[in-house]
């Protein structure tokens, strides 16, 4: 009976450092719309493919925004001319001792009002430029996992546009017993029984909410050939 107990204990020790994990992309992105508008281009032909150069994925109509931007910039030019005149008038008026403080203050208020209007226009121009930029979405060196909108769809802020994944790195996540934390980093990692030079990239030193007696570990693999495959991980 003692021999059997020893064998069971030994077996538990040997397989105690074996784990299984699915290899997933290190980074996955969910792209949602930051603006409202009609989709005028959806590059659905590249769905499920990798793009290796800057490629347009989605375009939302920005024609009205461009007109608004051009007209707002014209308004800013006019306002700058008015402001220059009013500032010149104030500087001249300020030097005339016969002018009352009331007249000088009124002229100063006109200058301040124009400066305030200028600030509002500058904010509007920056907002319009950002809106126009956010209506044309590009990706580079990404795998386009899913495109959720089609040409003709109307989107609002928060609408899911597409999902993308970075396939340049893969990630394996495992959960190790807290008691193994001090020793596991010094061990050699084997993947599917093959010795590797991999190291643990990160250990989360707070017990996982589901695996309450374990720490989550992360192993990073550069340029993996395939994803979503089950990998056997051993520490020896």
Short mmCIF file of C-alpha atoms in Angstrom, two decimals:
data_model
loop_
_atom_site.label_atom_id
_atom_site.label_comp_id
_atom_site.label_asym_id
_atom_site.label_seq_id
_atom_site.Cartn_x
_atom_site.Cartn_y
_atom_site.Cartn_z
CA UNK A 1 0.00 0.00 0.00
CA UNK A 2 2.86 2.41 0.79
CA UNK A 3 4.43 1.64 -2.62
CA UNK A 4 1.16 2.43 -4.42
CA UNK A 5 0.82 5.70 -2.49
CA UNK A 6 4.37 6.66 -3.45
CA UNK A 7 3.69 5.93 -7.12
CA UNK A 8 0.54 8.08 -7.09
CA UNK A 9 2.42 10.92 -5.42
CA UNK A 10 5.25 10.69 -7.91
CA UNK A 11 2.85 10.66 -10.85
CA UNK A 12 1.12 13.76 -9.54
CA UNK A 13 4.49 15.52 -9.28
CA UNK A 14 5.57 14.58 -12.81
CA UNK A 15 2.39 15.87 -14.42
CA UNK A 16 1.97 18.82 -12.06
CA UNK A 17 3.84 21.12 -14.47
CA UNK A 18 1.80 20.23 -17.57
CA UNK A 19 -0.72 22.66 -18.97
CA UNK A 20 -2.81 23.13 -22.09
CA UNK A 21 -3.62 26.44 -23.70
CA UNK A 22 -5.00 27.72 -26.98
CA UNK A 23 -2.63 29.95 -28.95
CA UNK A 24 -4.34 33.26 -29.62
CA UNK A 25 -3.21 36.59 -31.15
CA UNK A 26 -1.49 38.77 -28.58
CA UNK A 27 -3.64 41.80 -29.45
CA UNK A 28 -7.20 41.88 -30.72
CA UNK A 29 -9.00 45.12 -31.55
CA UNK A 30 -12.70 45.94 -31.69
CA UNK A 31 -13.13 49.08 -33.81
CA UNK A 32 -16.27 51.11 -33.14
CA UNK A 33 -17.43 54.26 -34.84
CA UNK A 34 -16.60 57.56 -33.16
CA UNK A 35 -18.93 59.50 -35.48
CA UNK A 36 -22.31 59.36 -37.20
CA UNK A 37 -22.84 59.03 -40.93
CA UNK A 38 -23.58 56.84 -43.92
CA UNK A 39 -21.05 54.15 -44.88
CA UNK A 40 -19.92 54.83 -48.45
CA UNK A 41 -17.19 52.18 -48.58
CA UNK A 42 -16.77 48.82 -46.90
CA UNK A 43 -13.78 46.73 -47.94
CA UNK A 44 -15.49 43.39 -47.26
CA UNK A 45 -13.34 41.59 -49.85
CA UNK A 46 -10.44 41.55 -47.37
CA UNK A 47 -12.50 40.12 -44.52
CA UNK A 48 -10.64 37.08 -43.18
CA UNK A 49 -7.34 38.21 -44.72
CA UNK A 50 -4.19 40.00 -43.61
CA UNK A 51 -3.28 43.44 -44.92
CA UNK A 52 0.45 44.09 -45.18
CA UNK A 53 0.30 47.74 -46.21
CA UNK A 54 -1.88 50.72 -45.37
CA UNK A 55 -5.33 49.67 -46.53
CA UNK A 56 -8.66 51.46 -46.26
CA UNK A 57 -11.23 49.35 -44.43
CA UNK A 58 -14.22 51.64 -43.88
CA UNK A 59 -15.17 55.11 -45.13
CA UNK A 60 -18.10 57.15 -43.81
CA UNK A 61 -19.48 60.08 -45.81
CA UNK A 62 -17.68 63.29 -44.82
CA UNK A 63 -18.75 65.62 -47.67
CA UNK A 64 -20.86 67.90 -45.42
CA UNK A 65 -18.05 68.02 -42.83
CA UNK A 66 -15.58 69.16 -45.50
CA UNK A 67 -17.90 71.98 -46.61
CA UNK A 68 -18.44 73.00 -43.00
CA UNK A 69 -14.68 73.00 -42.42
CA UNK A 70 -13.98 75.16 -45.48
CA UNK A 71 -16.65 77.70 -44.50
CA UNK A 72 -15.50 77.78 -40.88
CA UNK A 73 -11.93 78.48 -41.97
CA UNK A 74 -13.22 81.39 -44.09
CA UNK A 75 -15.09 82.72 -41.05
CA UNK A 76 -11.87 82.50 -39.05
CA UNK A 77 -10.01 84.54 -41.69
CA UNK A 78 -12.70 87.26 -41.57
CA UNK A 79 -12.72 87.26 -37.77
CA UNK A 80 -8.92 87.59 -37.66
CA UNK A 81 -9.16 90.69 -39.86
CA UNK A 82 -11.86 92.18 -37.61
CA UNK A 83 -9.83 91.37 -34.51
CA UNK A 84 -6.73 93.06 -35.91
CA UNK A 85 -8.74 96.23 -36.59
CA UNK A 86 -10.39 96.28 -33.16
CA UNK A 87 -7.08 95.66 -31.39
CA UNK A 88 -5.50 98.50 -33.36
CA UNK A 89 -8.41 100.78 -32.41
CA UNK A 90 -8.09 99.86 -28.76
CA UNK A 91 -4.33 100.50 -28.67
CA UNK A 92 -4.86 103.92 -30.28
CA UNK A 93 -7.77 104.77 -28.00
CA UNK A 94 -5.86 103.70 -24.89
CA UNK A 95 -3.17 106.31 -25.59
CA UNK A 96 -5.64 109.22 -25.88
CA UNK A 97 -5.96 110.78 -22.46
CA UNK A 98 -9.13 112.67 -23.36
CA UNK A 99 -11.04 109.41 -23.92
CA UNK A 100 -13.04 108.22 -20.94
CA UNK A 101 -12.50 104.93 -19.16
CA UNK A 102 -16.00 103.94 -20.31
CA UNK A 103 -15.05 104.29 -24.00
CA UNK A 104 -11.82 102.41 -23.49
CA UNK A 105 -13.58 99.61 -21.63
CA UNK A 106 -16.18 99.26 -24.38
CA UNK A 107 -13.47 98.94 -26.97
CA UNK A 108 -11.66 96.36 -24.83
CA UNK A 109 -14.90 94.35 -24.54
CA UNK A 110 -15.21 94.25 -28.33
CA UNK A 111 -11.69 92.86 -28.56
CA UNK A 112 -12.40 90.24 -25.89
CA UNK A 113 -15.63 89.17 -27.60
CA UNK A 114 -13.82 88.66 -30.88
CA UNK A 115 -11.06 86.70 -29.14
CA UNK A 116 -13.72 84.49 -27.55
CA UNK A 117 -15.38 83.92 -30.93
CA UNK A 118 -12.00 83.05 -32.40
CA UNK A 119 -11.46 80.40 -29.71
CA UNK A 120 -14.86 78.88 -30.53
CA UNK A 121 -13.99 78.70 -34.22
CA UNK A 122 -10.62 77.10 -33.52
CA UNK A 123 -12.33 74.41 -31.41
CA UNK A 124 -14.88 73.81 -34.18
CA UNK A 125 -12.14 73.49 -36.82
CA UNK A 126 -10.21 70.99 -34.67
CA UNK A 127 -13.42 68.99 -34.07
CA UNK A 128 -14.29 68.92 -37.78
CA UNK A 129 -10.77 67.80 -38.72
CA UNK A 130 -10.97 65.02 -36.15
CA UNK A 131 -14.40 63.98 -37.42
CA UNK A 132 -13.18 63.85 -41.02
CA UNK A 133 -10.17 61.81 -39.97
CA UNK A 134 -12.34 59.35 -38.02
CA UNK A 135 -14.54 58.76 -41.06
CA UNK A 136 -11.75 57.05 -43.00
CA UNK A 137 -10.28 54.03 -41.23
CA UNK A 138 -7.10 52.29 -42.35
CA UNK A 139 -5.15 49.28 -41.10
CA UNK A 140 -1.59 48.15 -41.67
CA UNK A 141 -0.08 44.75 -40.89
CA UNK A 142 -3.32 43.45 -39.39
CA UNK A 143 -5.62 40.48 -39.86
CA UNK A 144 -9.16 41.70 -40.60
CA UNK A 145 -11.29 39.28 -38.63
CA UNK A 146 -14.77 40.66 -39.20
CA UNK A 147 -16.39 43.62 -40.98
CA UNK A 148 -19.78 44.38 -39.48
CA UNK A 149 -21.10 47.16 -41.74
CA UNK A 150 -21.87 47.36 -45.43
CA UNK A 151 -22.05 50.19 -47.93
CA UNK A 152 -25.27 52.12 -47.35
CA UNK A 153 -25.49 51.40 -43.62
CA UNK A 154 -25.92 54.36 -41.27
CA UNK A 155 -23.73 54.28 -38.18
CA UNK A 156 -23.71 56.23 -34.93
CA UNK A 157 -21.02 56.56 -32.24
CA UNK A 158 -20.44 53.14 -30.71
CA UNK A 159 -21.53 51.11 -33.75
CA UNK A 160 -19.22 48.12 -34.31
CA UNK A 161 -17.35 48.59 -37.60
CA UNK A 162 -14.84 45.74 -37.69
CA UNK A 163 -12.46 43.60 -35.68
CA UNK A 164 -8.74 43.26 -36.30
CA UNK A 165 -6.00 41.07 -34.86
CA UNK A 166 -2.24 41.45 -34.65
CA UNK A 167 -0.75 38.15 -35.85
CA UNK A 168 2.90 39.15 -35.35
CA UNK A 169 2.77 37.68 -31.85
CA UNK A 170 0.87 34.86 -30.21
CA UNK A 171 -0.17 34.50 -26.58
CA UNK A 172 -0.57 31.44 -24.37
CA UNK A 173 -2.35 31.85 -21.05
CA UNK A 174 -2.15 29.28 -18.27
CA UNK A 175 -3.00 29.21 -14.58
CA UNK A 176 -0.34 27.97 -12.21
CA UNK A 177 -0.75 27.08 -8.54
CA UNK A 178 0.34 29.94 -6.32
CA UNK A 179 2.75 27.56 -4.60
CA UNK A 180 4.68 27.15 -7.90
CA UNK A 181 5.20 30.87 -8.39
CA UNK A 182 8.71 31.05 -6.89
CA UNK A 183 10.15 28.18 -8.95
CA UNK A 184 8.37 28.07 -12.28
CA UNK A 185 10.20 31.02 -13.86
CA UNK A 186 13.52 29.16 -13.62
CA UNK A 187 12.30 26.12 -15.49
CA UNK A 188 12.64 25.30 -19.19
CA UNK A 189 9.46 25.53 -21.25
CA UNK A 190 8.54 22.64 -23.55
CA UNK A 191 5.82 23.02 -26.18
CA UNK A 192 4.26 19.83 -27.51
CA UNK A 193 7.24 17.95 -26.02
CA UNK A 194 9.81 20.15 -27.82
CA UNK A 195 12.31 22.20 -25.82
CA UNK A 196 12.09 25.96 -26.39
CA UNK A 197 13.89 29.15 -25.42
CA UNK A 198 10.62 30.75 -24.37
CA UNK A 199 10.22 32.44 -21.03
CA UNK A 200 7.19 33.50 -19.05
CA UNK A 201 6.42 37.04 -20.15
CA UNK A 202 4.19 37.98 -17.25
CA UNK A 203 2.74 36.50 -14.08
CA UNK A 204 -0.28 38.25 -12.59
CA UNK A 205 0.45 38.23 -8.86
CA UNK A 206 -3.18 38.33 -7.82
CA UNK A 207 -5.28 35.19 -7.65
CA UNK A 208 -7.60 34.80 -10.63
CA UNK A 209 -11.31 35.37 -9.96
CA UNK A 210 -12.23 31.95 -11.35
CA UNK A 211 -9.06 29.99 -10.54
CA UNK A 212 -8.97 31.26 -6.96
CA UNK A 213 -5.79 29.42 -5.97
CA UNK A 214 -3.85 30.21 -9.14
CA UNK A 215 -1.91 32.99 -10.82
CA UNK A 216 -2.42 33.72 -14.51
CA UNK A 217 0.75 33.36 -16.61
CA UNK A 218 1.38 34.69 -20.07
CA UNK A 219 3.83 33.27 -22.63
CA UNK A 220 4.54 35.25 -25.81
CA UNK A 221 5.52 33.61 -29.12
CA UNK A 222 6.89 35.68 -32.01
CA UNK A 223 5.45 35.14 -35.50
CA UNK A 224 3.58 31.87 -34.91
CA UNK A 225 2.53 30.00 -38.04
CA UNK A 226 -0.92 28.95 -36.84
CA UNK A 227 -3.38 30.18 -34.24
CA UNK A 228 -6.27 28.75 -32.23
CA UNK A 229 -4.50 25.42 -31.81
CA UNK A 230 -4.23 23.61 -28.51
CA UNK A 231 -0.68 23.60 -27.18
CA UNK A 232 0.74 21.35 -24.48
CA UNK A 233 3.06 23.29 -22.18
CA UNK A 234 5.50 21.67 -19.78
CA UNK A 235 7.94 23.14 -17.28
CA UNK A 236 11.01 21.01 -16.56
#
